[in-house]
mmCIF file of C-alpha atoms in Angstrom:
data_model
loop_
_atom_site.group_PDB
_atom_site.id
_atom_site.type_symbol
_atom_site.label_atom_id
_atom_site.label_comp_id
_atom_site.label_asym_id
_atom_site.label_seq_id
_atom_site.Cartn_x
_atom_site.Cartn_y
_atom_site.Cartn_z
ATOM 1 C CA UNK S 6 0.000 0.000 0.000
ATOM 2 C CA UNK S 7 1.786 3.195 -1.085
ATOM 3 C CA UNK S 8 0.632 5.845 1.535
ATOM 4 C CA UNK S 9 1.623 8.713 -1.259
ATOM 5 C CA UNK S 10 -0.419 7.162 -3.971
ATOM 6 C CA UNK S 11 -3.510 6.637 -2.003
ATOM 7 C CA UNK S 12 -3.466 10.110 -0.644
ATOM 8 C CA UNK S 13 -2.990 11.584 -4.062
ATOM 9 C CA UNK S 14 -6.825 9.363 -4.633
ATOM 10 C CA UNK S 15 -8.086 10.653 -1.766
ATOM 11 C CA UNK S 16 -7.598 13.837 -3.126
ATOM 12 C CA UNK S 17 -9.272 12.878 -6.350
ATOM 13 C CA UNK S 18 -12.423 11.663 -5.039
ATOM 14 C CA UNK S 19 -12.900 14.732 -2.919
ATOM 15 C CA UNK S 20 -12.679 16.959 -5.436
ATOM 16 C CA UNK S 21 -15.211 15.183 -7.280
ATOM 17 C CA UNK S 22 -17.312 15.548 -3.600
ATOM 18 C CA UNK S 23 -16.983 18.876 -3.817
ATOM 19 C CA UNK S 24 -17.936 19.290 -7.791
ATOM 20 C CA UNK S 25 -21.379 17.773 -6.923
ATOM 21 C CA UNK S 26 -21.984 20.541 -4.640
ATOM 22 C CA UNK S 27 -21.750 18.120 -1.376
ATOM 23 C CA UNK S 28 -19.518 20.231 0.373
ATOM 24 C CA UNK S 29 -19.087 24.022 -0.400
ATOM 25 C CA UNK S 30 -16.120 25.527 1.869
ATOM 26 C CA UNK S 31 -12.435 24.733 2.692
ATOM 27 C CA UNK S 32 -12.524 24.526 5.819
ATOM 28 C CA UNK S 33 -15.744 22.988 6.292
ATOM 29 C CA UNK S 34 -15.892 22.590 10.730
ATOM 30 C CA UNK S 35 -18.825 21.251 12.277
ATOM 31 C CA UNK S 36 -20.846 21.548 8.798
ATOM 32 C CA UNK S 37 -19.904 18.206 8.295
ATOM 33 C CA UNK S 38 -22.658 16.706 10.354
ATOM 34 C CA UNK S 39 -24.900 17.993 8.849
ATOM 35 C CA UNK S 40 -23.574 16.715 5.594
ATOM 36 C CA UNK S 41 -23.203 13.526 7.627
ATOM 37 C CA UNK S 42 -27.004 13.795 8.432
ATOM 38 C CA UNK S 43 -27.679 13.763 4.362
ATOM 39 C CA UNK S 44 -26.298 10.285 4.091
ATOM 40 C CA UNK S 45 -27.503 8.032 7.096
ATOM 41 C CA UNK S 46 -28.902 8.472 10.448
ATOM 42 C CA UNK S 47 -27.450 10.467 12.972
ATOM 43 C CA UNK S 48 -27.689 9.779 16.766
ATOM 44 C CA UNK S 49 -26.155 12.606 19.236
ATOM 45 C CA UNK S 50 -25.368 10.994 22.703
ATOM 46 C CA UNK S 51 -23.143 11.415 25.086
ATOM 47 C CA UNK S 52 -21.184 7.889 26.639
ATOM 48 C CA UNK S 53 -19.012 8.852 29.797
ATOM 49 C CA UNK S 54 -16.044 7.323 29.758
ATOM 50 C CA UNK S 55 -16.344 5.556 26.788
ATOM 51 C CA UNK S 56 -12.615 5.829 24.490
ATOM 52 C CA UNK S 57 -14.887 5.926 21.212
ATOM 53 C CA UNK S 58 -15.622 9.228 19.607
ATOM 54 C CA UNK S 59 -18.422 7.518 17.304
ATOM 55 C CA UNK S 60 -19.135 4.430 15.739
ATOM 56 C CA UNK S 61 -21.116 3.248 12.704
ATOM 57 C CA UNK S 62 -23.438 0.104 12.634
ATOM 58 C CA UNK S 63 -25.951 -1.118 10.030
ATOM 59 C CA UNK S 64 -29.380 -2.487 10.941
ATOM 60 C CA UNK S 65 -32.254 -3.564 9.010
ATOM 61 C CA UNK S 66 -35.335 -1.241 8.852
ATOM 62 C CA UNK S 67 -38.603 -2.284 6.660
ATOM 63 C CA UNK S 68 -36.958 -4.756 5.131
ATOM 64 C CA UNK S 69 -33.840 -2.261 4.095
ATOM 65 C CA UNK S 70 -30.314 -2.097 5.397
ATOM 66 C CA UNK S 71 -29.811 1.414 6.416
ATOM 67 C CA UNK S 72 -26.851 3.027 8.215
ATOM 68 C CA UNK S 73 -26.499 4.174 11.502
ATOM 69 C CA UNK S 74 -23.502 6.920 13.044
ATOM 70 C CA UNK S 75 -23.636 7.446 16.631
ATOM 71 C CA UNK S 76 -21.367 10.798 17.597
ATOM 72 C CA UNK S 77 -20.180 10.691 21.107
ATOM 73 C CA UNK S 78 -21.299 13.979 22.574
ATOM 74 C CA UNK S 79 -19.003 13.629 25.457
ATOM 75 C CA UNK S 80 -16.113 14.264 23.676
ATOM 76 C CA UNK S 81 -14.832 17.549 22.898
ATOM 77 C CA UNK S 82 -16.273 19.065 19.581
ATOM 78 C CA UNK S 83 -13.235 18.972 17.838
ATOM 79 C CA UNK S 84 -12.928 15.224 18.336
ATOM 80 C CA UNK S 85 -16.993 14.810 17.129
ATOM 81 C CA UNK S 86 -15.980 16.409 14.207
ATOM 82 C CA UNK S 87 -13.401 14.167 13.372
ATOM 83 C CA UNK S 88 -15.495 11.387 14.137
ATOM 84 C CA UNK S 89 -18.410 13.096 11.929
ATOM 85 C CA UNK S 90 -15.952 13.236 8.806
ATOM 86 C CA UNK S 91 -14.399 9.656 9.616
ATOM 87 C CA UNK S 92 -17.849 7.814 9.589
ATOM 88 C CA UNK S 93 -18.762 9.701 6.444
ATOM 89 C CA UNK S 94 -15.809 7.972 5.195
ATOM 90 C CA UNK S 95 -17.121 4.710 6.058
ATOM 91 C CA UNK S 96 -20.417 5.578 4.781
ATOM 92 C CA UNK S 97 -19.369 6.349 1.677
ATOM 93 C CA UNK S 98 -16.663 3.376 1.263
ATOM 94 C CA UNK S 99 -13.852 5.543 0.793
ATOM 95 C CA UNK S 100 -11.285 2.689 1.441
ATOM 96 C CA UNK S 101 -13.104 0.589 -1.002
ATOM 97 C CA UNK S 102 -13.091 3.524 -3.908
ATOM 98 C CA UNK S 103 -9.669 4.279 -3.281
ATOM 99 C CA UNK S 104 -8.950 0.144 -3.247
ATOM 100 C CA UNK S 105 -10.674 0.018 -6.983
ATOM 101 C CA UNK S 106 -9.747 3.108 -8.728
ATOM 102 C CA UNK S 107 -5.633 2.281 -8.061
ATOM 103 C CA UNK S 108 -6.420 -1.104 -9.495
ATOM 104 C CA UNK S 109 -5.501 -2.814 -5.942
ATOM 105 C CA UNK S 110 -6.208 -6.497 -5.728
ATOM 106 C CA UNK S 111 -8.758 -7.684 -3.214
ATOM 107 C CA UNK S 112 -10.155 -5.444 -0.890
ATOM 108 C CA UNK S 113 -7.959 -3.534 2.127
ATOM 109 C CA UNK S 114 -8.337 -5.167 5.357
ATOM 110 C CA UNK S 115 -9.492 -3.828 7.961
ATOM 111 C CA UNK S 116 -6.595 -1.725 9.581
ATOM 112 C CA UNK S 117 -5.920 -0.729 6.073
ATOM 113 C CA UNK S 118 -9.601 0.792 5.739
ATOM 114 C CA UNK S 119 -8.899 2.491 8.886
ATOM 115 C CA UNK S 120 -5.766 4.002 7.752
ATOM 116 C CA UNK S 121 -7.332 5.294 4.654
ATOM 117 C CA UNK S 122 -10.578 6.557 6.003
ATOM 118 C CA UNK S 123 -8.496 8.294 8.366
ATOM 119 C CA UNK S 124 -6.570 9.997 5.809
ATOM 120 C CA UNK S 125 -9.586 10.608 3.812
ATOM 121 C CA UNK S 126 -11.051 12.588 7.006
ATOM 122 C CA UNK S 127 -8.422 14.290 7.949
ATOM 123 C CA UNK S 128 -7.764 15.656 3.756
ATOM 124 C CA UNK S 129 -11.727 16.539 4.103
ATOM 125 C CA UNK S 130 -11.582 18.618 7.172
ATOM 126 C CA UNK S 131 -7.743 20.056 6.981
ATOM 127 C CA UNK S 132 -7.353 20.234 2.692
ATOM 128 C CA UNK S 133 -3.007 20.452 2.183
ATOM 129 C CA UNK S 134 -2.982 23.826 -0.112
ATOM 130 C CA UNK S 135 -5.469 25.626 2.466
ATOM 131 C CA UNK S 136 -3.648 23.954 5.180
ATOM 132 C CA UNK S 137 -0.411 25.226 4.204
ATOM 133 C CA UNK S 138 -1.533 28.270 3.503
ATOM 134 C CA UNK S 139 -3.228 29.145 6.973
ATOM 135 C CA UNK S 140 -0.001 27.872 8.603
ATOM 136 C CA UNK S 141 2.106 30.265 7.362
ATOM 137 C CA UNK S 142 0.220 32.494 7.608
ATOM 138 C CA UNK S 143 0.104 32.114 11.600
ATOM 139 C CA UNK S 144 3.434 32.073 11.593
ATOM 140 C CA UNK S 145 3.654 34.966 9.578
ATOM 141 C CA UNK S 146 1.418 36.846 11.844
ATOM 142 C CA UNK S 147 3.113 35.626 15.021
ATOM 143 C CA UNK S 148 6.449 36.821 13.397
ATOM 144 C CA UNK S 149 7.725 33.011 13.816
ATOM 145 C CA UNK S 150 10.977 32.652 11.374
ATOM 146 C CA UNK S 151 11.177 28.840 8.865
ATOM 147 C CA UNK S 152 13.815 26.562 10.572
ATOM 148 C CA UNK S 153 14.207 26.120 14.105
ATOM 149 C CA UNK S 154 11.461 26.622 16.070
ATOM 150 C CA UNK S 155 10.706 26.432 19.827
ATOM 151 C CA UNK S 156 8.470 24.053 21.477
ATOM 152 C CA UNK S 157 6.050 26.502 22.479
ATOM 153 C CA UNK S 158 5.617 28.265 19.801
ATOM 154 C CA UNK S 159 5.035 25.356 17.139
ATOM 155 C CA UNK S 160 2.397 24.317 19.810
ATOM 156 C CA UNK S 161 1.117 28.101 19.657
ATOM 157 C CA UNK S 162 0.858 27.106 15.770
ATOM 158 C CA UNK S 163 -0.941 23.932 16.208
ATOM 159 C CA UNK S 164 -3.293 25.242 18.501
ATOM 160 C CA UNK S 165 -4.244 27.938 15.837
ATOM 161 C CA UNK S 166 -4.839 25.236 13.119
ATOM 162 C CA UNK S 167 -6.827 23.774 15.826
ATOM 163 C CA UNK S 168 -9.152 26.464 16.108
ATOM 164 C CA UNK S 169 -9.477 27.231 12.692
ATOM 165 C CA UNK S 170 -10.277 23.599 11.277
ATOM 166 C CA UNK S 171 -12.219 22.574 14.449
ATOM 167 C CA UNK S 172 -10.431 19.392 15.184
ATOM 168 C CA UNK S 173 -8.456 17.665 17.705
ATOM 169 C CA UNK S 174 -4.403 18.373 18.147
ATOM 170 C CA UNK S 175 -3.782 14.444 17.194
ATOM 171 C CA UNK S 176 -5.077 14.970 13.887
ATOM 172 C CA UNK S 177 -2.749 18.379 13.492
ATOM 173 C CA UNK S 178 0.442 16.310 15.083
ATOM 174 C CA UNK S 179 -0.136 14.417 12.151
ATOM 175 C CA UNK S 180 -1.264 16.319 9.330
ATOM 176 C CA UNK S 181 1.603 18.667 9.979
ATOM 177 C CA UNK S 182 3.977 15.633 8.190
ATOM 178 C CA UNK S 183 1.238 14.956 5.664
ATOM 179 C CA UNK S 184 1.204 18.092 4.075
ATOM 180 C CA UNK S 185 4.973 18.482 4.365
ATOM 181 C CA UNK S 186 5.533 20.747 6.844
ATOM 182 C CA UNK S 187 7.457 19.501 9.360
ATOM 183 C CA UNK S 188 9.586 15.778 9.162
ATOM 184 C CA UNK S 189 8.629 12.718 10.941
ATOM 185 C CA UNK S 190 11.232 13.074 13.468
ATOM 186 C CA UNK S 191 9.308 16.448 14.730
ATOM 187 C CA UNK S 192 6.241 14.603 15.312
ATOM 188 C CA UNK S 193 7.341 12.001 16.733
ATOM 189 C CA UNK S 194 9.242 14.390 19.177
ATOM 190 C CA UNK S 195 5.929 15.815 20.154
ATOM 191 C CA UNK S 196 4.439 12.612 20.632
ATOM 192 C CA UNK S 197 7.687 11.031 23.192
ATOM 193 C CA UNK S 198 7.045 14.666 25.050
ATOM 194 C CA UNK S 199 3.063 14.416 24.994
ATOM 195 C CA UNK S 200 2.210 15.483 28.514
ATOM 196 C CA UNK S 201 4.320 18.703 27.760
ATOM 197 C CA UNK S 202 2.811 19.454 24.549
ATOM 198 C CA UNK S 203 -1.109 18.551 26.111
ATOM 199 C CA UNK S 204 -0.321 20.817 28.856
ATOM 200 C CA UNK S 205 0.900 23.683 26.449
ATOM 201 C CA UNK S 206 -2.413 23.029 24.176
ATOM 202 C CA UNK S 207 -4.455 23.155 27.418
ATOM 203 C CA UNK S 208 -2.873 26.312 27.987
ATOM 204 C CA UNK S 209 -2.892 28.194 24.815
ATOM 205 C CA UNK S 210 -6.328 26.756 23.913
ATOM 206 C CA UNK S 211 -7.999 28.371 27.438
ATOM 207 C CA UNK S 212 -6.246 31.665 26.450
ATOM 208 C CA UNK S 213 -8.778 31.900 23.222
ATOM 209 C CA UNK S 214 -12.518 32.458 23.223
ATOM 210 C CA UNK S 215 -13.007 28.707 21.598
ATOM 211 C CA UNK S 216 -14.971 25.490 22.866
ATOM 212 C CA UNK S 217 -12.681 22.864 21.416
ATOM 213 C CA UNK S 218 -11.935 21.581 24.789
ATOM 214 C CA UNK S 219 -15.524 21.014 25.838
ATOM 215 C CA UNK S 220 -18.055 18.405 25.040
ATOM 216 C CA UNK S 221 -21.194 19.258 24.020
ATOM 217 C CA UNK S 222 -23.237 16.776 26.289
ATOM 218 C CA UNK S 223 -25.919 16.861 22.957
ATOM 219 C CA UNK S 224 -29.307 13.944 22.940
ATOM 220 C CA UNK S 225 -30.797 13.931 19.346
ATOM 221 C CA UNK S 226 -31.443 12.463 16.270
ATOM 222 C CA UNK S 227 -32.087 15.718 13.572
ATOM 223 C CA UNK S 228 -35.645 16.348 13.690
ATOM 224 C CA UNK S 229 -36.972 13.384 16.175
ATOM 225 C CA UNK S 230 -39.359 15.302 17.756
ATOM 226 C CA UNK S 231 -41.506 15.526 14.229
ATOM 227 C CA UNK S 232 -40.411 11.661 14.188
ATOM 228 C CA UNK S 233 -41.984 10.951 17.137
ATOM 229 C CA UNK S 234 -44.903 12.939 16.517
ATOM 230 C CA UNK S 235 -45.401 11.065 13.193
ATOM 231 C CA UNK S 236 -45.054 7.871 14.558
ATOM 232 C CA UNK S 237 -47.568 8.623 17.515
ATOM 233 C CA UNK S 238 -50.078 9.115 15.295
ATOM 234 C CA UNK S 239 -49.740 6.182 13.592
ATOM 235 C CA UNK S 240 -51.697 3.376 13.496
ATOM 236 C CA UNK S 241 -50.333 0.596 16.165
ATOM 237 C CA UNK S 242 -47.505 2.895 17.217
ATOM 238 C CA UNK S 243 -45.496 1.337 20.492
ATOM 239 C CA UNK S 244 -46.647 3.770 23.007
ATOM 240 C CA UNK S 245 -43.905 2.335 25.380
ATOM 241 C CA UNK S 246 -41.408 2.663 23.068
ATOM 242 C CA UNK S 247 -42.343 5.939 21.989
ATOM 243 C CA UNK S 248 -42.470 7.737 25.180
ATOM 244 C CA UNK S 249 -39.023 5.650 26.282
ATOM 245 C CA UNK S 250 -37.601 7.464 23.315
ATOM 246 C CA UNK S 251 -39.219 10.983 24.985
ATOM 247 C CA UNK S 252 -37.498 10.327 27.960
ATOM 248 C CA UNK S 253 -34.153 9.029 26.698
ATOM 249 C CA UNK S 254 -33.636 11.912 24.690
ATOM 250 C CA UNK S 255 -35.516 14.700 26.816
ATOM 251 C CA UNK S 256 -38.140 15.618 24.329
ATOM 252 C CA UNK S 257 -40.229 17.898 26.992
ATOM 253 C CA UNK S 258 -43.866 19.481 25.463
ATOM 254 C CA UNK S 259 -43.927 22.076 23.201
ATOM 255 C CA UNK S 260 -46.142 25.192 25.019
ATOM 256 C CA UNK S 261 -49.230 25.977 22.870
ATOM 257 C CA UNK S 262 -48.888 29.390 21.459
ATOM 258 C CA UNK S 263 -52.137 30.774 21.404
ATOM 259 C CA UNK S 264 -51.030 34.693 19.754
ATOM 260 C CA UNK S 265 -51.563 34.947 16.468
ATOM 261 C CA UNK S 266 -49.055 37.029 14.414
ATOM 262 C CA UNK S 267 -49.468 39.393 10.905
ATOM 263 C CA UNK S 268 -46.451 38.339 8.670
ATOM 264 C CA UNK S 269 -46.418 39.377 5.252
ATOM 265 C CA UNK S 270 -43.709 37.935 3.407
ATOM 266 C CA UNK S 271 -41.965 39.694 0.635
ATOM 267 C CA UNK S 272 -43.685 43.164 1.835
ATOM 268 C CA UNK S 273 -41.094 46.029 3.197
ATOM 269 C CA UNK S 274 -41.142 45.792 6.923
ATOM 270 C CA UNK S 275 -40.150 49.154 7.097
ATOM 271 C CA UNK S 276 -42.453 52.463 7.885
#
């Protein structure tokens, strides 16, 4: 498997995602659940001390195999997103398309597919040209000279990518070889001094007004309260089920507005 080759398809196939409209900017953040949302089901739920950021599972409905991508809403946002554009990856058998379009034999086995939908997620949310770009750009702006740099202020640098791609330092350790800015031997120096370089991202990430630390602590599936509402008025509906599903993911009564409003649409508002 030739890391450089598959990347280079990776590349391919999302520009062809982005001809088709799919996806519209660069740097595309936490829009990608909601392009997540246009290919399977989407459950939001938070799992305490669970290591997996999300997880995607197929199940049978009518008589259909559908897919399923649960986002662990415990985890920082940055690390949902990540998940988000990793499971899309899945979704849309990246692994497999690269597999067949570079004339591979057989199919890649699983820690292959892992390696590649990895790559595939990380080229979606963190593109190499823009990445570049916005890199030196930082360093440009915090007046941070090519060559040797100090610890602290390449982790001031990855803390800015971090903010402005939305996603978790890990993926910036190692999209910072990927896209050819710094060697192998640098990132692996970050990772053998990891509680040094958390600390620093801990740091420098509480000294911007940002939320990539946090979790977001989110129960949903897009638009289950009309779900449920459909389904309760449906003929046989489980009425158990239903209102274990109103509990399970909070779904308190809607107040009855009883004010009408005048709204006429297309009219100047104005006096």
């Amino acid at each position: 498997m030739d890391q450089n080759e598959i990347k280079r398809a990776i590349q391919y196939i999302i520009q062809d995602i982005n001809e088709k409209s799919i996806i519209q900017n660069t740097a595309i953040k936490d829009s990608i659940f909601g392009i997540l949302e246009n290919e399977c089901t989407v459950i939001y739920y938070p799992f305490e001390n669970e290591k997996n950021r999300g997880f995607h599972i197929k199940k049978i409905v009518n008589n259909e195999l559908e897919d399923f991508v649960y986002i662990n809403t415990a985890k920082p946002i940055a690390e949902q997103i990540f998940a988000a554009a990793h499971e899309f990856g899945h979704i849309c058998e990246i692994a497999e398309k690269v597999w067949s379009n570079l004339g591979y034999e057989g199919k890649p086995d699983r820690q292959e597919e892992e390696d590649i939908t990895d790559w595939f997620a990380a080229e979606l949310l963190m593109p190499t040209n823009v990445f570049r770009d916005v890199f030196l750009s930082h360093m440009e702006e915090l007046g941070i000279k090519g060559g040797r740099v100090k610890l602290d202020d390449l982790v001031r640098l990855i803390v800015l990518q971090m903010n402005d791609f939305m996603v978790p330092y890990e993926a910036v350790r190692r999209r910072l070889v990927e896209t050819g800015i710094v060697h192998q031997d640098v990132a692996d120096y970050l990772a053998l001094q990891e509680e040094k370089v958390l600390n620093l991202v801990s740091i420098y990430t509480n000294d911007r007004n940002t939320y990539l630390g946090q979790g977001t602590g989110v129960k949903t599936i897009s638009g289950i309260r009309s779900l449920v509402k459909v389904a309760k008025n449906t003929e046989n509906a489980d009425k158990y089920l239903l209102n274990k599903l109103k509990r399970e993911f909070n779904l308190t009564d809607v107040p009855v507005a009883e004010e009408g409003l005048e709204i006429h649409i297309g009219e100047n508002s104005g006096e």
